[in-house]
mmCIF file of C-alpha atoms in Angstrom:
data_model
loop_
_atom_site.group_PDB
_atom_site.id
_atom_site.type_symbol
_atom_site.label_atom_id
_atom_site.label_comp_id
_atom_site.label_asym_id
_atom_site.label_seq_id
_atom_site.Cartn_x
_atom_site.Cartn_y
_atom_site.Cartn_z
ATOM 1 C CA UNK F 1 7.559 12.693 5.865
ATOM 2 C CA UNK F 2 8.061 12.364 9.769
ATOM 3 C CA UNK F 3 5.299 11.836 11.869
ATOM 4 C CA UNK F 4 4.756 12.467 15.065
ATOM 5 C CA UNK F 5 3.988 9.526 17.980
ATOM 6 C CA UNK F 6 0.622 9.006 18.875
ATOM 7 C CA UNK F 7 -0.624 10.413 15.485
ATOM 8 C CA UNK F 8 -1.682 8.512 12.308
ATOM 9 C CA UNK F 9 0.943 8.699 9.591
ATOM 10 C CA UNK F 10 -0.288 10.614 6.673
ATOM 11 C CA UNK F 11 1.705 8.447 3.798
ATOM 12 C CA UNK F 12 -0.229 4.938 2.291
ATOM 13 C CA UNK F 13 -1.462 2.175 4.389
ATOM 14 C CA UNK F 14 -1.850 -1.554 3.152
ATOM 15 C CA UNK F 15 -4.422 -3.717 4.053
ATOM 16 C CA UNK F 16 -5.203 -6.190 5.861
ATOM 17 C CA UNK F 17 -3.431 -9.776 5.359
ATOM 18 C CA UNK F 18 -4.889 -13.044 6.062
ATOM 19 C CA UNK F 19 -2.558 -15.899 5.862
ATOM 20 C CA UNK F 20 -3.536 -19.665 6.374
ATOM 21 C CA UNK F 21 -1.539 -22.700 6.210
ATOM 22 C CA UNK F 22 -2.875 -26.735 5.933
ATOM 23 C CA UNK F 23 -0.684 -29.648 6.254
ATOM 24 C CA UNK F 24 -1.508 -33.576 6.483
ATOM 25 C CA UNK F 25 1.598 -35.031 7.148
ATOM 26 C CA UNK F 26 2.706 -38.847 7.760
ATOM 27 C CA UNK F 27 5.724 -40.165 9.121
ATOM 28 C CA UNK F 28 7.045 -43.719 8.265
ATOM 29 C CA UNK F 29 9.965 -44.827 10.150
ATOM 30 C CA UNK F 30 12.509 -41.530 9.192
ATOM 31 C CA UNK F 31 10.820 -40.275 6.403
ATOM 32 C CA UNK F 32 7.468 -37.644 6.975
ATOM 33 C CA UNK F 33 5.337 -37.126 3.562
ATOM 34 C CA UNK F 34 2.348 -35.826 2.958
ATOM 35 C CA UNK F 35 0.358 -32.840 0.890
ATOM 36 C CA UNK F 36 0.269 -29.495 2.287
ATOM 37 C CA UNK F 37 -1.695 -25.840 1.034
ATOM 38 C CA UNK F 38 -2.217 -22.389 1.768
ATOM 39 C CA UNK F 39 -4.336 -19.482 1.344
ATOM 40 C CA UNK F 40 -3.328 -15.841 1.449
ATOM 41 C CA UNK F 41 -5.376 -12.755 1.012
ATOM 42 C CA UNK F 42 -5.937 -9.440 1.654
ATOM 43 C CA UNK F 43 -8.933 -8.868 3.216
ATOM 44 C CA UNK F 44 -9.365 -4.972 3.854
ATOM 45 C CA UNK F 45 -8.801 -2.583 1.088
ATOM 46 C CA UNK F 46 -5.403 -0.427 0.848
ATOM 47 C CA UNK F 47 -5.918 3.489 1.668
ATOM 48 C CA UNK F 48 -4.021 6.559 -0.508
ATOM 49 C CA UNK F 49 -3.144 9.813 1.100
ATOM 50 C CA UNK F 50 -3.398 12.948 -0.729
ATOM 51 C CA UNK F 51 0.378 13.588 -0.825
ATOM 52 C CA UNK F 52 0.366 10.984 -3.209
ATOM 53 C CA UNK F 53 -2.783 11.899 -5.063
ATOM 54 C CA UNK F 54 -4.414 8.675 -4.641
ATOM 55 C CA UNK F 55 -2.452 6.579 -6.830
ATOM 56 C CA UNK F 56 -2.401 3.937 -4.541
ATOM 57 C CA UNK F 57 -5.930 1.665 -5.194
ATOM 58 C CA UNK F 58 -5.367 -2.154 -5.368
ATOM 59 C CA UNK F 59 -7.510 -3.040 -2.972
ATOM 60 C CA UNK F 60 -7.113 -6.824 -2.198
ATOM 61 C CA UNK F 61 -5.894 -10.162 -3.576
ATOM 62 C CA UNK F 62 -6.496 -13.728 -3.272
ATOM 63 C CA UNK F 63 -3.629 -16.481 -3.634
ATOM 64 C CA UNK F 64 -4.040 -20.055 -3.105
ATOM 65 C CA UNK F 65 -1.531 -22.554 -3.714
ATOM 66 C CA UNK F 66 -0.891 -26.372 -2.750
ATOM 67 C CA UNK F 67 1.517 -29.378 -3.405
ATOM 68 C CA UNK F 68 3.578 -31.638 -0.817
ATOM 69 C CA UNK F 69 6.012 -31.753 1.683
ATOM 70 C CA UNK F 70 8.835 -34.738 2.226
ATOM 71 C CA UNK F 71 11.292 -34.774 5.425
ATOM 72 C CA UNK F 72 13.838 -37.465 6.572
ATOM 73 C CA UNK F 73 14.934 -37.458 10.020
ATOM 74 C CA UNK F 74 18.861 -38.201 10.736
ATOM 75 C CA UNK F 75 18.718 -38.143 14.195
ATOM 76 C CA UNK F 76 20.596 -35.109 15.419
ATOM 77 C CA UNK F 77 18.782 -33.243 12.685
ATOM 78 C CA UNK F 78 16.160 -33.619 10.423
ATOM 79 C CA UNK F 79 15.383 -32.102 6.665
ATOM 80 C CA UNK F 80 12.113 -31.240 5.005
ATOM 81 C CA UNK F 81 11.565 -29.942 1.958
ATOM 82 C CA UNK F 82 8.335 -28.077 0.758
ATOM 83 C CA UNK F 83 7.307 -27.799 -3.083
ATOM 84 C CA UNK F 84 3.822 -25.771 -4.216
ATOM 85 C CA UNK F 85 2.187 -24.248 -6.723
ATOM 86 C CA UNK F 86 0.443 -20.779 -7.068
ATOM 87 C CA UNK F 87 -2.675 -22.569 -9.032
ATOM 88 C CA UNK F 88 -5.090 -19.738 -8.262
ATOM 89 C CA UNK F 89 -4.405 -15.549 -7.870
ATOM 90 C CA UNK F 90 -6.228 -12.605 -8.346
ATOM 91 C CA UNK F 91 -6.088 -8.785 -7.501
ATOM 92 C CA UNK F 92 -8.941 -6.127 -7.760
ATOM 93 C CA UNK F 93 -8.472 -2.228 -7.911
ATOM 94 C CA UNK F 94 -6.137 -2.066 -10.825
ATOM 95 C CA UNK F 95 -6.111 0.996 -12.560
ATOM 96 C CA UNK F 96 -8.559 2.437 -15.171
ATOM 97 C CA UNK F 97 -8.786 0.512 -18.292
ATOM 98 C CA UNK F 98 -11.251 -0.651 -20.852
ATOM 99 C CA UNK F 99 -15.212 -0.896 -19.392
ATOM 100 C CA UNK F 100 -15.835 -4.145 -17.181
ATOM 101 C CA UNK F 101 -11.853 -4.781 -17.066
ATOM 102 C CA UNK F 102 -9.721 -4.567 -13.787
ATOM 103 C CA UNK F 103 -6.055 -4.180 -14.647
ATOM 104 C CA UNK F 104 -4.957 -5.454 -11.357
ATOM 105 C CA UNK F 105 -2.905 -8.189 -11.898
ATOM 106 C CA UNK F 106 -1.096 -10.937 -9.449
ATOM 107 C CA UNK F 107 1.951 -13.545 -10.846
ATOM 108 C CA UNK F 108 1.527 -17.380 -10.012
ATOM 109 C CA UNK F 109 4.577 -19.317 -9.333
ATOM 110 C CA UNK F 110 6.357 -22.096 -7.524
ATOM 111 C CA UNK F 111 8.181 -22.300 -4.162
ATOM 112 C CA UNK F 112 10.466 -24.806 -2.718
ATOM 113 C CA UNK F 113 12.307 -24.032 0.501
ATOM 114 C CA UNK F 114 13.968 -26.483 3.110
ATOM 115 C CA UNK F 115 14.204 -26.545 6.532
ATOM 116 C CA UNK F 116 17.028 -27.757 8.796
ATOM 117 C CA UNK F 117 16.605 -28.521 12.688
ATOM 118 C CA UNK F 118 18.817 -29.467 15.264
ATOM 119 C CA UNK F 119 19.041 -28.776 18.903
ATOM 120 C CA UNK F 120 21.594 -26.613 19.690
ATOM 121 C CA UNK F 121 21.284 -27.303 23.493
ATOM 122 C CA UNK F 122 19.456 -29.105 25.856
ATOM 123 C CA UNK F 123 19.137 -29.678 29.575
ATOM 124 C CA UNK F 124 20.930 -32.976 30.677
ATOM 125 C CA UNK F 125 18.361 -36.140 31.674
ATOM 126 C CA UNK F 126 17.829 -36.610 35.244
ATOM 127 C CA UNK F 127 20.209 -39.319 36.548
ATOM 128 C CA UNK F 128 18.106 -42.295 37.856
ATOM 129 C CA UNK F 129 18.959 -44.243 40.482
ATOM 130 C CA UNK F 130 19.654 -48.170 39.886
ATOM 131 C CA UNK F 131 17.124 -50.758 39.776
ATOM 132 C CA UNK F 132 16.464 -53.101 42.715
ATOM 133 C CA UNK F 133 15.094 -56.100 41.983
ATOM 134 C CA UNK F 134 11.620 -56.200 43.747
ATOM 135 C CA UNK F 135 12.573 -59.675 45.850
ATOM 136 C CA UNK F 136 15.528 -60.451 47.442
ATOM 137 C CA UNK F 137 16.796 -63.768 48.915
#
């Protein structure tokens, strides 16, 4: 379906998403340690248009997760390397099932991404002039 500028589209519309990140980090000599978290959720409900019958109705989810971050700096570039753990998820507005039940339903997991950085370029340093001694003969 096209819509048309200015107007609201017609088609499904997710919710809204609050995202929140913690870190605690500590850096000895090169190498940065330290535990990090974070917390994302969904804190308005999702909306279903009628082209689609309604089929559309999780409304929101919850998904914390924590574990620890390591980095070691070369110089010209430093690496860091993030490790956590999905330890707590959950979804509401799942489709009908059994009384009392919500079918909604939400995977736990782990992540570990790295991160590179280096500077690519940089303005040169100022040029300062030479020291004079303070007292001359």
């Amino acid at each position: 379906m096209r819509s048309i500028p200015g107007t609201r589209s017609p088609a499904n519309r997710s919710g809204d998403v609050f995202h929140a990140e913690f870190t605690a980090a500590k850096t000895t000599g090169n190498w940065t340690f330290g535990p990090i978290a974070y917390y994302a959720g969904q804190v308005t409900g999702d909306t279903s248009s009628a082209f689609y019958n309604g089929a559309i109705n999780v409304n929101r989810y919850n998904i914390w997760a924590g574990g620890g971050l390591v980095g070691y700096n070369f110089g010209p570039a430093a690496l860091t390397v993030w490790a956590t753990h999905e330890f707590s998820s959950n979804a509401s507005g799942g489709t009908a099932g059994p009384p009392g039940i919500d079918t909604a339903s939400i995977t736990k997991g782990y992540s570990v991404f790295a991160n590179l950085s280096f500077r690519l370029w940089a303005p040169d340093e100022p040029a300062t002039p030479p020291k004079r001694p303070m007292f001359t003969k």
